[in-house]
Amino acid sequence: MIDPPTTTTAVVILAAGLGTRMRSRRAKVLHPLCGRPMLAYVIDAAVEATGVRPLVLVSPATEAVRGVFADAAEWAVQDPPLGTGHALQVAVAAMAPADDIVVLSGDTPLLLASTIVALLDRRRATGAAIALATVRPEDPAGYGRVVRDGDEVSRIVEERDATSAELEIDEVNGGLYAIDGAWLRGRIGDLTPSPATGELYLTELVGLAGADGRRVVAHEVDDELELAGVNDRVQLATLEADLRWRILEGHLLAGVTMEDPTTTFIDADVELGQDVVIEPHVLIRGHSRIGAETVIGAGSQLVDAVVGERCRIVASVLESCEVEDDVRIGPFAHLRAGASIGSGAELGNFAEVKQSRIGPHTKQHHFSYIGDADVGEGVNIGAGTITANFDGRQKHRTVIGDGAFIGSDSMLVAPVTIGEGATTGAGSVVTRDVPPGKMAVGVPARIRERRPRPADATEG
Ligand code: UD1
Ligand code: CA
């Protein structure tokens, strides 16, 4: 038996428009929703539906888009951007022939892969020149209106060119198309500039198909937000609110408790373990991952933070850091980039950690800065301890051995090593290494045999 001929599909994503209604210096499709640029969602949906790397159209003004998504797509430049029809002309010229050409807009981020699949199936099943997705939004303002002739679509009229009767039409063009590739190659050159704007409209293809006696079929989508285009920041905020709720709902159904979802903000790529509890007014952003049974307390902000199981974080800020299991943090602690906190450690109020390892069961309870340091296990860092890591030109490291006891208000002037089990006295300024088991006291600190722990050290 001969295999049926395989059909080829190509995907074009239009992202060369200037997006003037955003009033932004940034390309429209790079504006984020729930932590990911708008275009990321569209590329994902396209790849999920077709398995094909999309061709993304950019213009000189939106070249930055290519920098962000370089490896995720093929690229073509529309210079200057003269409308969606012109964009498709540039795309067709840039790509190998395909049986089906899917055209998407970079500004419809809530589009689902299943809709792309349904649209492709519809076109193939009907043999239509074009299958297009339509929707009946509550407010059709801004969209092209779909003029039907029975079941077929005869024309799409842009809002600015529509008569008042056409403006009454409640079915609009979602800007998502599956097009017969061979037919498109023959006809894409025949678009004519709009008398109103001088642009070439992709939507004019509908009329051309009709003139060729080819069908144009509509695939109606129920959820208007799925095809909602982002043209200004009001629309961006509306879609983000919807997406945000979908993300929260997913976590709630998967076993996460949220005391107040209306004040909980979780980015799309965040992972949360079972029985995580999120108190009100929490932001969890970027690629953060939170382990099972951890409580993220009110007022916390986490960005790209990886947190283990059974931790408790209270009103603290965690950025690009890693926290192992059973750690207590806050209130008002600040973990900055490169902080790594060992299991069972405790960080209290105004504890700041940057580019440092804090070993398991170490305590850093009150007002202190640990930067560029390697702190061992079971260390006590007294109130007000500072690693003076910067000499005005360079950063230097501080090493603190297991079981060391750093007295209140110690100033550790890096590079410096505090040996295992060593002690620094309250108020000492440590400029030289302290051997294991010894004690450093004074300004600048002198080394002594260790005596019983000084009474004036704050127990962490
Ligand atoms: C377009 C449709 C409209 C539809 C709506 C759905 C046209 C003429 N109109 O209108 O019928 O209801 O989408 O959201 O197609 N772009 C380019 N190059 C250009 C111009 C635009 O790549 O020269 C890109 C934009 O970056 C954007 C997409 O095409 O991603 C749509 O352009 P936009 O200006 O937003 O079109 P709409 O006015 O929304
Ligand atoms: Ca649009």
PDB file of C-alpha atoms in Angstrom, residues 36-249:
ATOM      1  CA  ARG A  36       6.739  35.893  29.989  1.00  0.00           C
ATOM      2  CA  PRO A  37       6.831  38.090  26.899  1.00  0.00           C
ATOM      3  CA  MET A  38       3.587  37.989  24.928  1.00  0.00           C
ATOM      4  CA  LEU A  39       5.281  36.342  21.964  1.00  0.00           C
ATOM      5  CA  ALA A  40       6.459  33.381  24.082  1.00  0.00           C
ATOM      6  CA  TYR A  41       2.873  32.213  24.453  1.00  0.00           C
ATOM      7  CA  VAL A  42       2.188  32.463  20.722  1.00  0.00           C
ATOM      8  CA  ILE A  43       5.369  30.590  19.767  1.00  0.00           C
ATOM      9  CA  ASP A  44       4.555  27.851  22.300  1.00  0.00           C
ATOM     10  CA  ALA A  45       1.018  27.432  20.975  1.00  0.00           C
ATOM     11  CA  ALA A  46       2.292  27.287  17.385  1.00  0.00           C
ATOM     12  CA  VAL A  47       4.937  24.678  18.162  1.00  0.00           C
ATOM     13  CA  GLU A  48       2.559  22.596  20.259  1.00  0.00           C
ATOM     14  CA  ALA A  49      -0.023  22.572  17.468  1.00  0.00           C
ATOM     15  CA  THR A  50       2.225  21.950  14.470  1.00  0.00           C
ATOM     16  CA  GLY A  51       5.642  20.834  15.662  1.00  0.00           C
ATOM     17  CA  VAL A  52       7.075  23.398  13.255  1.00  0.00           C
ATOM     18  CA  ARG A  53       9.459  26.238  14.105  1.00  0.00           C
ATOM     19  CA  PRO A  54       7.569  29.392  13.194  1.00  0.00           C
ATOM     20  CA  LEU A  55       8.827  32.175  10.951  1.00  0.00           C
ATOM     21  CA  VAL A  56       8.528  35.446  12.864  1.00  0.00           C
ATOM     22  CA  LEU A  57       8.233  38.731  10.998  1.00  0.00           C
ATOM     23  CA  VAL A  58       9.971  41.689  12.566  1.00  0.00           C
ATOM     24  CA  SER A  59      10.760  45.191  11.333  1.00  0.00           C
ATOM     25  CA  PRO A  60      13.796  47.344  12.095  1.00  0.00           C
ATOM     26  CA  ALA A  61      11.797  48.883  14.964  1.00  0.00           C
ATOM     27  CA  THR A  62      11.062  45.472  16.490  1.00  0.00           C
ATOM     28  CA  GLU A  63      14.460  43.834  15.874  1.00  0.00           C
ATOM     29  CA  ALA A  64      14.928  43.477  19.644  1.00  0.00           C
ATOM     30  CA  VAL A  65      12.382  40.669  19.457  1.00  0.00           C
ATOM     31  CA  ARG A  66      14.853  38.531  17.545  1.00  0.00           C
ATOM     32  CA  GLY A  67      17.426  38.983  20.307  1.00  0.00           C
ATOM     33  CA  VAL A  68      15.026  37.541  22.887  1.00  0.00           C
ATOM     34  CA  PHE A  69      13.738  34.584  20.863  1.00  0.00           C
ATOM     35  CA  ALA A  70      16.654  33.964  18.507  1.00  0.00           C
ATOM     36  CA  ASP A  71      16.732  30.171  18.818  1.00  0.00           C
ATOM     37  CA  ALA A  72      12.997  29.610  19.038  1.00  0.00           C
ATOM     38  CA  ALA A  73      12.089  30.725  15.514  1.00  0.00           C
ATOM     39  CA  GLU A  74      13.135  31.579  11.977  1.00  0.00           C
ATOM     40  CA  TRP A  75      13.240  35.264  11.129  1.00  0.00           C
ATOM     41  CA  ALA A  76      12.351  37.608   8.299  1.00  0.00           C
ATOM     42  CA  VAL A  77      12.471  41.391   8.275  1.00  0.00           C
ATOM     43  CA  GLN A  78       9.674  43.574   6.918  1.00  0.00           C
ATOM     44  CA  ASP A  79      11.222  46.936   6.155  1.00  0.00           C
ATOM     45  CA  PRO A  80       9.254  49.107   6.327  1.00  0.00           C
ATOM     46  CA  PRO A  81       6.074  47.513   7.743  1.00  0.00           C
ATOM     47  CA  LEU A  82       3.305  48.306   5.272  1.00  0.00           C
ATOM     48  CA  GLY A  83       0.480  46.265   6.751  1.00  0.00           C
ATOM     49  CA  THR A  84      -0.379  42.662   7.597  1.00  0.00           C
ATOM     50  CA  GLY A  85      -0.763  41.734   3.909  1.00  0.00           C
ATOM     51  CA  HIS A  86       2.672  43.117   3.147  1.00  0.00           C
ATOM     52  CA  ALA A  87       4.069  41.170   6.113  1.00  0.00           C
ATOM     53  CA  LEU A  88       2.679  37.963   4.636  1.00  0.00           C
ATOM     54  CA  GLN A  89       4.200  38.817   1.251  1.00  0.00           C
ATOM     55  CA  VAL A  90       7.611  39.109   2.885  1.00  0.00           C
ATOM     56  CA  ALA A  91       7.033  35.835   4.751  1.00  0.00           C
ATOM     57  CA  VAL A  92       5.964  33.901   1.668  1.00  0.00           C
ATOM     58  CA  ALA A  93       9.011  35.134  -0.218  1.00  0.00           C
ATOM     59  CA  ALA A  94      11.256  34.024   2.656  1.00  0.00           C
ATOM     60  CA  MET A  95       9.986  30.485   3.139  1.00  0.00           C
ATOM     61  CA  ALA A  96       9.913  27.152   1.379  1.00  0.00           C
ATOM     62  CA  PRO A  97       6.558  26.195  -0.188  1.00  0.00           C
ATOM     63  CA  ALA A  98       4.173  24.396   2.168  1.00  0.00           C
ATOM     64  CA  ASP A  99       0.698  22.892   1.725  1.00  0.00           C
ATOM     65  CA  ASP A 100      -0.737  24.785   4.668  1.00  0.00           C
ATOM     66  CA  ILE A 101       0.312  28.165   5.925  1.00  0.00           C
ATOM     67  CA  VAL A 102      -0.808  29.088   9.414  1.00  0.00           C
ATOM     68  CA  VAL A 103      -0.745  32.817  10.111  1.00  0.00           C
ATOM     69  CA  LEU A 104      -0.810  34.084  13.683  1.00  0.00           C
ATOM     70  CA  SER A 105      -0.434  37.492  15.267  1.00  0.00           C
ATOM     71  CA  GLY A 106       2.218  37.999  17.905  1.00  0.00           C
ATOM     72  CA  ASP A 107      -0.290  40.022  19.924  1.00  0.00           C
ATOM     73  CA  THR A 108      -2.869  37.304  20.781  1.00  0.00           C
ATOM     74  CA  PRO A 109      -1.159  35.601  23.729  1.00  0.00           C
ATOM     75  CA  LEU A 110      -4.055  33.531  25.071  1.00  0.00           C
ATOM     76  CA  LEU A 111      -4.487  31.564  21.862  1.00  0.00           C
ATOM     77  CA  LEU A 112      -4.693  27.796  22.447  1.00  0.00           C
ATOM     78  CA  ALA A 113      -2.856  25.172  20.392  1.00  0.00           C
ATOM     79  CA  SER A 114      -6.106  23.211  20.075  1.00  0.00           C
ATOM     80  CA  THR A 115      -7.650  26.088  18.136  1.00  0.00           C
ATOM     81  CA  ILE A 116      -4.773  26.093  15.644  1.00  0.00           C
ATOM     82  CA  VAL A 117      -5.236  22.342  15.187  1.00  0.00           C
ATOM     83  CA  ALA A 118      -9.007  22.729  14.735  1.00  0.00           C
ATOM     84  CA  LEU A 119      -8.484  25.464  12.154  1.00  0.00           C
ATOM     85  CA  LEU A 120      -6.016  23.378  10.141  1.00  0.00           C
ATOM     86  CA  ASP A 121      -8.360  20.382  10.236  1.00  0.00           C
ATOM     87  CA  ARG A 122     -11.216  22.576   9.085  1.00  0.00           C
ATOM     88  CA  ARG A 123      -9.314  23.912   6.115  1.00  0.00           C
ATOM     89  CA  ARG A 124      -8.168  20.482   5.014  1.00  0.00           C
ATOM     90  CA  ALA A 125     -11.594  18.950   5.475  1.00  0.00           C
ATOM     91  CA  THR A 126     -13.351  21.667   3.464  1.00  0.00           C
ATOM     92  CA  GLY A 127     -10.661  22.278   0.855  1.00  0.00           C
ATOM     93  CA  ALA A 128     -11.163  25.977   1.517  1.00  0.00           C
ATOM     94  CA  ALA A 129      -8.563  28.506   0.377  1.00  0.00           C
ATOM     95  CA  ILE A 130      -8.730  30.054   3.853  1.00  0.00           C
ATOM     96  CA  ALA A 131     -10.054  28.951   7.218  1.00  0.00           C
ATOM     97  CA  LEU A 132     -10.135  31.764   9.730  1.00  0.00           C
ATOM     98  CA  ALA A 133     -10.935  31.968  13.416  1.00  0.00           C
ATOM     99  CA  THR A 134     -13.770  34.269  14.387  1.00  0.00           C
ATOM    100  CA  VAL A 135     -15.279  35.317  17.679  1.00  0.00           C
ATOM    101  CA  ARG A 136     -18.256  37.355  18.915  1.00  0.00           C
ATOM    102  CA  PRO A 137     -16.821  39.617  21.624  1.00  0.00           C
ATOM    103  CA  GLU A 138     -18.910  41.681  23.968  1.00  0.00           C
ATOM    104  CA  ASP A 139     -17.334  44.773  22.419  1.00  0.00           C
ATOM    105  CA  PRO A 140     -16.205  44.290  18.813  1.00  0.00           C
ATOM    106  CA  ALA A 141     -14.533  47.719  18.618  1.00  0.00           C
ATOM    107  CA  GLY A 142     -11.176  47.689  16.875  1.00  0.00           C
ATOM    108  CA  TYR A 143     -11.558  44.356  15.100  1.00  0.00           C
ATOM    109  CA  GLY A 144     -12.249  43.583  11.449  1.00  0.00           C
ATOM    110  CA  ARG A 145     -15.893  42.571  10.908  1.00  0.00           C
ATOM    111  CA  VAL A 146     -16.718  39.261   9.229  1.00  0.00           C
ATOM    112  CA  VAL A 147     -19.183  39.670   6.358  1.00  0.00           C
ATOM    113  CA  ARG A 148     -20.892  36.364   5.684  1.00  0.00           C
ATOM    114  CA  ASP A 149     -22.822  34.975   2.789  1.00  0.00           C
ATOM    115  CA  GLY A 150     -24.628  32.084   4.452  1.00  0.00           C
ATOM    116  CA  ASP A 151     -21.997  29.727   5.856  1.00  0.00           C
ATOM    117  CA  GLU A 152     -19.195  31.230   3.815  1.00  0.00           C
ATOM    118  CA  VAL A 153     -17.186  34.326   4.597  1.00  0.00           C
ATOM    119  CA  SER A 154     -17.322  36.747   1.702  1.00  0.00           C
ATOM    120  CA  ARG A 155     -15.291  39.643   3.052  1.00  0.00           C
ATOM    121  CA  ILE A 156     -13.558  41.106   6.081  1.00  0.00           C
ATOM    122  CA  VAL A 157     -13.954  44.804   6.518  1.00  0.00           C
ATOM    123  CA  GLU A 158     -11.608  46.707   8.802  1.00  0.00           C
ATOM    124  CA  GLU A 159     -13.285  48.949  11.316  1.00  0.00           C
ATOM    125  CA  ARG A 160     -11.897  52.137   9.799  1.00  0.00           C
ATOM    126  CA  ASP A 161     -13.295  51.197   6.365  1.00  0.00           C
ATOM    127  CA  ALA A 162     -16.646  49.846   7.563  1.00  0.00           C
ATOM    128  CA  THR A 163     -20.063  51.342   6.867  1.00  0.00           C
ATOM    129  CA  SER A 164     -22.333  51.912   9.849  1.00  0.00           C
ATOM    130  CA  ALA A 165     -24.311  48.794   8.862  1.00  0.00           C
ATOM    131  CA  GLU A 166     -21.106  46.730   8.794  1.00  0.00           C
ATOM    132  CA  LEU A 167     -20.090  48.069  12.204  1.00  0.00           C
ATOM    133  CA  GLU A 168     -23.243  46.403  13.572  1.00  0.00           C
ATOM    134  CA  ILE A 169     -21.830  42.962  12.728  1.00  0.00           C
ATOM    135  CA  ASP A 170     -20.925  41.211  15.982  1.00  0.00           C
ATOM    136  CA  GLU A 171     -18.665  38.507  14.508  1.00  0.00           C
ATOM    137  CA  VAL A 172     -15.043  39.616  14.184  1.00  0.00           C
ATOM    138  CA  ASN A 173     -11.811  38.369  12.676  1.00  0.00           C
ATOM    139  CA  GLY A 174      -9.512  36.826  15.277  1.00  0.00           C
ATOM    140  CA  GLY A 175      -6.410  37.291  13.126  1.00  0.00           C
ATOM    141  CA  LEU A 176      -5.656  33.540  12.983  1.00  0.00           C
ATOM    142  CA  TYR A 177      -5.702  31.840   9.583  1.00  0.00           C
ATOM    143  CA  ALA A 178      -4.924  28.524   7.884  1.00  0.00           C
ATOM    144  CA  ILE A 179      -4.343  29.145   4.187  1.00  0.00           C
ATOM    145  CA  ASP A 180      -3.860  26.864   1.169  1.00  0.00           C
ATOM    146  CA  GLY A 181      -0.160  27.393   0.502  1.00  0.00           C
ATOM    147  CA  ALA A 182      -0.210  26.881  -3.256  1.00  0.00           C
ATOM    148  CA  TRP A 183      -3.161  29.214  -3.711  1.00  0.00           C
ATOM    149  CA  LEU A 184      -1.531  31.839  -1.474  1.00  0.00           C
ATOM    150  CA  ARG A 185       1.668  31.831  -3.540  1.00  0.00           C
ATOM    151  CA  GLY A 186      -0.374  32.541  -6.643  1.00  0.00           C
ATOM    152  CA  ARG A 187      -2.387  35.367  -5.105  1.00  0.00           C
ATOM    153  CA  ILE A 188      -0.335  37.108  -2.410  1.00  0.00           C
ATOM    154  CA  GLY A 189       1.094  39.507  -4.991  1.00  0.00           C
ATOM    155  CA  ASP A 190      -2.361  40.812  -5.885  1.00  0.00           C
ATOM    156  CA  LEU A 191      -3.136  42.755  -2.706  1.00  0.00           C
ATOM    157  CA  THR A 192      -3.884  46.435  -3.251  1.00  0.00           C
ATOM    158  CA  PRO A 193      -3.272  49.305  -0.822  1.00  0.00           C
ATOM    159  CA  SER A 194      -6.199  50.331   1.362  1.00  0.00           C
ATOM    160  CA  PRO A 195      -7.556  53.688   0.208  1.00  0.00           C
ATOM    161  CA  ALA A 196      -7.904  54.689   3.870  1.00  0.00           C
ATOM    162  CA  THR A 197      -4.396  53.867   5.165  1.00  0.00           C
ATOM    163  CA  GLY A 198      -2.260  52.866   2.186  1.00  0.00           C
ATOM    164  CA  GLU A 199      -1.492  49.565   3.945  1.00  0.00           C
ATOM    165  CA  LEU A 200      -1.802  46.125   2.407  1.00  0.00           C
ATOM    166  CA  TYR A 201      -4.391  44.192   4.392  1.00  0.00           C
ATOM    167  CA  LEU A 202      -3.991  40.453   4.760  1.00  0.00           C
ATOM    168  CA  THR A 203      -7.766  40.340   5.084  1.00  0.00           C
ATOM    169  CA  GLU A 204      -8.144  41.296   1.428  1.00  0.00           C
ATOM    170  CA  LEU A 205      -7.203  37.676   0.645  1.00  0.00           C
ATOM    171  CA  VAL A 206     -10.735  36.680   1.626  1.00  0.00           C
ATOM    172  CA  GLY A 207     -12.209  38.646  -1.256  1.00  0.00           C
ATOM    173  CA  LEU A 208      -9.559  37.275  -3.653  1.00  0.00           C
ATOM    174  CA  ALA A 209     -10.454  33.698  -2.713  1.00  0.00           C
ATOM    175  CA  GLY A 210     -14.117  34.419  -3.435  1.00  0.00           C
ATOM    176  CA  ALA A 211     -13.200  35.870  -6.837  1.00  0.00           C
ATOM    177  CA  ASP A 212     -11.351  32.611  -7.600  1.00  0.00           C
ATOM    178  CA  GLY A 213     -14.443  30.597  -6.666  1.00  0.00           C
ATOM    179  CA  ARG A 214     -12.644  29.219  -3.602  1.00  0.00           C
ATOM    180  CA  ARG A 215     -14.274  28.776  -0.219  1.00  0.00           C
ATOM    181  CA  VAL A 216     -13.450  30.757   2.918  1.00  0.00           C
ATOM    182  CA  VAL A 217     -14.696  29.082   6.090  1.00  0.00           C
ATOM    183  CA  ALA A 218     -14.989  30.440   9.602  1.00  0.00           C
ATOM    184  CA  HIS A 219     -14.127  28.543  12.758  1.00  0.00           C
ATOM    185  CA  GLU A 220     -15.970  30.221  15.598  1.00  0.00           C
ATOM    186  CA  VAL A 221     -14.177  30.316  18.943  1.00  0.00           C
ATOM    187  CA  ASP A 222     -16.323  30.594  22.088  1.00  0.00           C
ATOM    188  CA  ASP A 223     -13.932  32.230  24.525  1.00  0.00           C
ATOM    189  CA  GLU A 224     -13.400  35.759  23.292  1.00  0.00           C
ATOM    190  CA  LEU A 225     -10.270  36.227  25.408  1.00  0.00           C
ATOM    191  CA  GLU A 226      -8.555  33.424  23.519  1.00  0.00           C
ATOM    192  CA  LEU A 227      -8.400  35.556  20.400  1.00  0.00           C
ATOM    193  CA  ALA A 228      -8.228  38.936  22.100  1.00  0.00           C
ATOM    194  CA  GLY A 229      -5.519  41.103  20.589  1.00  0.00           C
ATOM    195  CA  VAL A 230      -3.352  43.337  22.728  1.00  0.00           C
ATOM    196  CA  ASN A 231      -3.197  46.744  21.097  1.00  0.00           C
ATOM    197  CA  ASP A 232      -2.931  48.960  24.170  1.00  0.00           C
ATOM    198  CA  ARG A 233      -2.078  48.575  27.830  1.00  0.00           C
ATOM    199  CA  VAL A 234      -5.689  48.386  28.944  1.00  0.00           C
ATOM    200  CA  GLN A 235      -6.053  45.230  26.871  1.00  0.00           C
ATOM    201  CA  LEU A 236      -2.712  43.964  28.194  1.00  0.00           C
ATOM    202  CA  ALA A 237      -3.895  44.397  31.797  1.00  0.00           C
ATOM    203  CA  THR A 238      -7.225  42.713  31.049  1.00  0.00           C
ATOM    204  CA  LEU A 239      -5.594  39.656  29.500  1.00  0.00           C
ATOM    205  CA  GLU A 240      -2.992  39.449  32.237  1.00  0.00           C
ATOM    206  CA  ALA A 241      -5.746  39.370  34.863  1.00  0.00           C
ATOM    207  CA  ASP A 242      -7.407  36.497  33.039  1.00  0.00           C
ATOM    208  CA  LEU A 243      -4.172  34.568  32.581  1.00  0.00           C
ATOM    209  CA  ARG A 244      -3.226  35.185  36.195  1.00  0.00           C
ATOM    210  CA  TRP A 245      -6.455  33.610  37.357  1.00  0.00           C
ATOM    211  CA  ARG A 246      -5.920  30.567  35.104  1.00  0.00           C
ATOM    212  CA  ILE A 247      -2.459  30.091  36.645  1.00  0.00           C
ATOM    213  CA  LEU A 248      -3.797  30.382  40.208  1.00  0.00           C
ATOM    214  CA  GLU A 249      -6.630  27.995  39.425  1.00  0.00           C
TER     215      GLU A 249
END
